[in-house]
C-alpha cells in the first residue's frame, strides 16, 4: 500500500501489486477447499441435475429446485420428495420416511462436536450441511499446517452445497427447455463414494484400515439380513458398536502405513 489516500474520506489506495498480494494472502483455504471438493462437484453436478429434471417433470419449475436444495439439502430425501409431492402423502408419513432415510446423519456429527462448537456462528450451518459426501471429505482430508482448519471445513461444506444447488437448478431449467436422456446418471453417486473410499484407504494407517473393513462387513451382513431398503441404520449401529468394543485393540495397533501400497 502506498502513502496516497483517496480524496474523499482519506481512504488508502492500493497499488495493483498490493491488491494481488492481498488476494493471495486471503485465498489459500479457499483454493485448497475447491481442489478437495472437485470430486463432489462432479457427482453433485450430475445428480443435482437429475433431481432437477425429475422435479421439473413432476410439474415444479427451477425455483422450487433451488429452494428445496437450499433449504432441505438432503439428496436422497429430495429424490424421494418428488414421489411424495405427486402422491400427496400425509405429514406424519413424510416425517417417518424422512427419519428412516436420514437417520444415519445422527452418527455423522459425533466426531465433530468439539470442532464445530469452536467454529462460532458457523456451528449451526456445519450441522445443517453435513451430508454423506461432506462427512467423508471432512474425515479424510489432510489439511496442511499453515491453513486454518475451521476455514477449510466451512468452505468445503459451503462449496458442496453450492454444487448441489447449482446442479439442481440447472437441471430443472434445462428440463423446461429440452428433453435429456439421463439413464444411469444415478450411478454417479456410487462412483463418487467409491473414489472417496479408495482415497481414504490409501491414506489410512493400519487402525484406520481395520475400521474401514469393519464398516464394510457391517454393511454386507446387515444388507443380507434386513434387505436393501432397511439395512443402513442397522449397519451404522453395528459398525459403531463394533468400533467401540474393539477400540482398545485397534488403539494398540502400530501406527504405520502398509508396506508396498505406494503411499
Coordinates of C-alpha atoms in Angstrom, one line a residue:
X1 CA 0.0 0.0 0.0
X2 CA 1.4 3.5 -0.9
X3 CA 1.2 6.7 1.0
X4 CA -1.5 8.2 -1.2
X5 CA -5.1 8.4 0.1
X6 CA -8.4 8.9 -1.7
X7 CA -9.5 12.5 -1.7
X8 CA -13.0 11.5 -0.3
X9 CA -12.7 10.1 3.2
X10 CA -8.9 9.7 3.1
X11 CA -9.3 6.0 2.1
X12 CA -5.9 4.4 1.4
X13 CA -5.3 3.5 -2.2
X14 CA -3.8 0.1 -3.1
X15 CA -1.3 -0.4 -5.9
X16 CA -2.0 -3.2 -8.4
X17 CA 0.7 -5.4 -6.9
X18 CA -0.6 -4.7 -3.3
X19 CA -4.1 -5.9 -4.4
X20 CA -2.7 -9.1 -5.9
X21 CA -0.6 -9.9 -2.8
X22 CA -3.7 -9.2 -0.5
X23 CA -5.9 -11.6 -2.6
X24 CA -3.2 -14.3 -2.5
X25 CA -3.0 -14.0 1.3
X26 CA -6.8 -14.4 1.6
X27 CA -7.2 -17.3 -0.8
X28 CA -5.2 -20.5 0.4
X29 CA -8.1 -22.0 2.4
X30 CA -10.5 -21.3 -0.5
X31 CA -8.3 -22.7 -3.2
X32 CA -7.5 -25.8 -1.1
X33 CA -11.2 -26.4 -0.4
X34 CA -12.0 -26.1 -4.1
X35 CA -9.4 -28.7 -5.0
X36 CA -10.6 -31.1 -2.4
X37 CA -14.3 -30.8 -3.4
X38 CA -13.8 -31.3 -7.1
X39 CA -14.9 -34.9 -7.0
X40 CA -18.0 -33.9 -5.1
X41 CA -18.7 -31.2 -7.7
X42 CA -18.7 -33.8 -10.4
X43 CA -21.1 -36.1 -8.5
X44 CA -23.3 -33.4 -7.2
X45 CA -23.4 -31.6 -10.6
X46 CA -24.8 -34.7 -12.4
X47 CA -27.1 -35.9 -9.5
X48 CA -28.3 -32.4 -8.8
X49 CA -29.3 -32.1 -12.5
X50 CA -31.0 -35.5 -12.3
X51 CA -33.1 -34.3 -9.3
X52 CA -33.9 -31.0 -11.0
X53 CA -35.1 -32.9 -14.1
X54 CA -37.3 -35.2 -12.1
X55 CA -38.7 -32.3 -10.1
X56 CA -39.5 -30.4 -13.4
X57 CA -41.1 -33.4 -14.9
X58 CA -43.3 -33.6 -11.8
X59 CA -44.6 -30.1 -12.6
X60 CA -42.3 -27.9 -10.5
X61 CA -40.1 -25.2 -12.0
X62 CA -36.5 -24.3 -11.4
X63 CA -37.4 -22.0 -8.5
X64 CA -38.6 -25.0 -6.5
X65 CA -35.5 -26.9 -7.3
X66 CA -33.4 -24.1 -6.0
X67 CA -35.4 -23.7 -2.8
X68 CA -35.6 -27.4 -1.9
X69 CA -31.9 -27.8 -2.5
X70 CA -31.0 -24.7 -0.5
X71 CA -33.4 -25.4 2.5
X72 CA -33.7 -29.2 2.6
X73 CA -30.3 -30.2 1.2
X74 CA -30.7 -33.9 1.6
X75 CA -30.1 -35.6 -1.8
X76 CA -31.6 -39.0 -1.1
X77 CA -34.6 -37.4 0.6
X78 CA -35.1 -34.9 -2.2
X79 CA -35.3 -37.7 -4.7
X80 CA -38.0 -39.3 -2.5
X81 CA -39.6 -35.9 -2.2
X82 CA -40.5 -35.9 -5.9
X83 CA -42.7 -39.0 -5.4
X84 CA -44.1 -37.7 -2.2
X85 CA -45.2 -34.5 -3.9
X86 CA -47.0 -36.4 -6.6
X87 CA -48.5 -39.0 -4.2
X88 CA -49.9 -36.5 -1.7
X89 CA -48.8 -38.3 1.4
X90 CA -49.7 -37.2 4.9
X91 CA -47.3 -35.2 7.1
X92 CA -46.8 -38.0 9.7
X93 CA -45.9 -40.4 6.8
X94 CA -43.5 -37.8 5.4
X95 CA -41.9 -37.3 8.8
X96 CA -41.4 -41.1 9.3
X97 CA -39.9 -41.5 5.9
X98 CA -37.5 -38.6 6.4
X99 CA -36.4 -40.1 9.8
X100 CA -35.8 -43.5 8.3
X101 CA -34.0 -42.2 5.3
X102 CA -31.8 -39.7 7.0
X103 CA -31.4 -41.3 10.4
X104 CA -27.8 -42.1 9.6
X105 CA -26.9 -38.4 10.0
X106 CA -27.3 -38.9 13.7
X107 CA -23.9 -40.5 13.7
X108 CA -22.2 -38.1 11.4
X109 CA -21.9 -35.2 13.8
X110 CA -20.4 -37.2 16.7
X111 CA -16.7 -37.0 15.6
X112 CA -17.1 -33.2 15.0
X113 CA -18.9 -32.0 18.1
X114 CA -16.0 -30.1 19.6
X115 CA -14.7 -29.0 16.2
X116 CA -18.0 -27.5 15.2
X117 CA -18.6 -25.8 18.5
X118 CA -15.3 -24.0 18.2
X119 CA -16.5 -22.5 14.8
X120 CA -18.7 -19.9 16.4
X121 CA -21.6 -18.7 14.3
X122 CA -20.8 -21.3 11.6
X123 CA -21.7 -24.1 14.1
X124 CA -25.3 -24.3 13.0
X125 CA -24.5 -24.3 9.3
X126 CA -21.9 -27.0 9.7
X127 CA -24.5 -29.2 11.3
X128 CA -27.0 -28.5 8.5
X129 CA -24.5 -29.1 5.7
X130 CA -23.1 -32.4 7.0
X131 CA -24.1 -34.6 4.1
X132 CA -22.7 -38.0 3.2
X133 CA -20.1 -36.6 0.9
X134 CA -19.1 -33.7 3.2
X135 CA -18.8 -36.1 6.1
X136 CA -16.5 -38.4 4.1
X137 CA -14.3 -35.4 3.0
X138 CA -14.0 -34.0 6.5
X139 CA -13.0 -37.4 7.8
X140 CA -10.3 -38.0 5.1
X141 CA -8.9 -34.6 4.2
X142 CA -5.3 -33.9 5.2
X143 CA -5.0 -30.1 5.8
X144 CA -1.5 -28.6 5.6
X145 CA -0.4 -26.9 8.8
X146 CA -0.3 -23.3 7.5
X147 CA -4.1 -23.4 6.7
X148 CA -6.9 -22.6 9.1
X149 CA -8.7 -25.9 9.7
X150 CA -12.0 -24.3 10.6
X151 CA -12.0 -22.1 7.5
X152 CA -11.2 -25.1 5.3
X153 CA -14.0 -27.1 6.8
X154 CA -16.5 -24.3 6.4
X155 CA -15.5 -23.7 2.8
X156 CA -15.7 -27.3 1.8
X157 CA -19.2 -27.7 3.3
X158 CA -20.3 -24.4 1.6
X159 CA -18.9 -25.3 -1.8
X160 CA -20.5 -28.8 -1.7
X161 CA -23.9 -27.2 -1.2
X162 CA -23.3 -24.7 -3.9
X163 CA -22.5 -27.5 -6.3
X164 CA -25.8 -29.3 -5.3
X165 CA -28.0 -26.2 -5.5
X166 CA -26.4 -25.2 -8.9
X167 CA -26.8 -28.7 -10.4
X168 CA -30.5 -29.0 -9.2
X169 CA -31.4 -25.5 -10.5
X170 CA -29.7 -26.1 -13.9
X171 CA -31.3 -29.5 -14.2
X172 CA -34.8 -28.1 -13.7
X173 CA -34.1 -25.2 -16.1
X174 CA -32.8 -27.5 -18.8
X175 CA -35.8 -29.7 -18.3
X176 CA -38.1 -26.7 -19.1
X177 CA -36.2 -26.1 -22.4
X178 CA -35.3 -29.5 -23.7
X179 CA -35.5 -33.3 -23.1
X180 CA -32.5 -35.2 -22.0
X181 CA -31.8 -38.9 -21.5
X182 CA -30.0 -39.3 -18.2
X183 CA -30.3 -43.0 -18.0
X184 CA -27.8 -44.3 -15.5
X185 CA -26.8 -41.0 -14.0
X186 CA -27.7 -42.2 -10.5
X187 CA -24.6 -44.3 -10.6
X188 CA -22.5 -41.1 -10.3
X189 CA -23.1 -41.1 -6.5
X190 CA -21.9 -44.7 -6.2
X191 CA -18.8 -43.9 -8.2
X192 CA -18.2 -40.8 -6.0
X193 CA -18.3 -42.9 -2.8
X194 CA -16.0 -45.5 -4.3
X195 CA -13.4 -42.9 -5.2
X196 CA -13.6 -41.4 -1.7
X197 CA -13.3 -44.8 -0.1
X198 CA -10.2 -45.7 -2.2
X199 CA -8.6 -42.4 -1.3
X200 CA -9.3 -42.9 2.4
X201 CA -8.0 -46.5 2.3
X202 CA -4.7 -45.4 0.6
X203 CA -4.1 -42.6 3.1
X204 CA -5.2 -44.5 6.2
X205 CA -2.8 -46.2 8.6
X206 CA -3.4 -49.7 9.9
X207 CA -6.1 -49.0 12.6
X208 CA -7.9 -46.9 10.0
X209 CA -8.0 -49.7 7.5
X210 CA -9.4 -52.1 10.1
X211 CA -12.1 -49.5 10.7
X212 CA -12.9 -49.5 7.0
X213 CA -13.1 -53.3 6.9
X214 CA -15.4 -53.3 10.0
X215 CA -17.7 -50.8 8.3
X216 CA -17.7 -52.9 5.1
X217 CA -18.5 -56.2 6.8
X218 CA -21.2 -54.5 8.9
X219 CA -22.9 -53.2 5.7
X220 CA -22.7 -56.5 3.9
X221 CA -24.1 -58.5 6.9
X222 CA -27.0 -56.2 7.6
X223 CA -27.8 -55.9 3.9
X224 CA -28.2 -59.7 3.8
X225 CA -30.4 -59.7 7.0
X226 CA -32.6 -56.7 6.6
X227 CA -32.7 -56.2 2.8
X228 CA -31.7 -53.2 0.6
X229 CA -34.4 -50.9 1.9
X230 CA -33.8 -51.2 5.7
X231 CA -30.1 -52.0 6.2
X232 CA -28.5 -48.6 6.5
X233 CA -29.4 -47.7 10.1
X234 CA -28.7 -51.3 11.5
X235 CA -25.3 -51.2 9.6
X236 CA -24.4 -47.9 11.3
X237 CA -25.4 -49.2 14.7
X238 CA -23.5 -52.4 14.3
X239 CA -20.4 -50.7 12.9
X240 CA -20.4 -48.1 15.8
X241 CA -20.9 -50.9 18.4
X242 CA -18.0 -52.9 17.0
X243 CA -15.7 -50.0 16.8
X244 CA -16.4 -49.1 20.4
X245 CA -15.9 -52.7 21.5
X246 CA -12.7 -53.1 19.5
X247 CA -11.3 -49.6 20.3
X248 CA -8.8 -50.9 22.9
X249 CA -7.5 -53.5 20.4
X250 CA -7.3 -51.1 17.5
X251 CA -5.6 -48.4 19.6
X252 CA -2.7 -50.9 20.3
X253 CA -2.1 -51.4 16.5
X254 CA 1.1 -49.9 15.2
X255 CA 0.6 -46.5 13.6
X256 CA 2.4 -47.2 10.3
X257 CA 1.4 -47.3 6.7
X258 CA 1.1 -50.6 4.9
X259 CA 4.2 -51.7 3.1
X260 CA 4.1 -51.7 -0.7
X261 CA 0.9 -49.6 -1.1
X262 CA 2.7 -46.7 -2.7
X263 CA 1.6 -44.1 -0.1

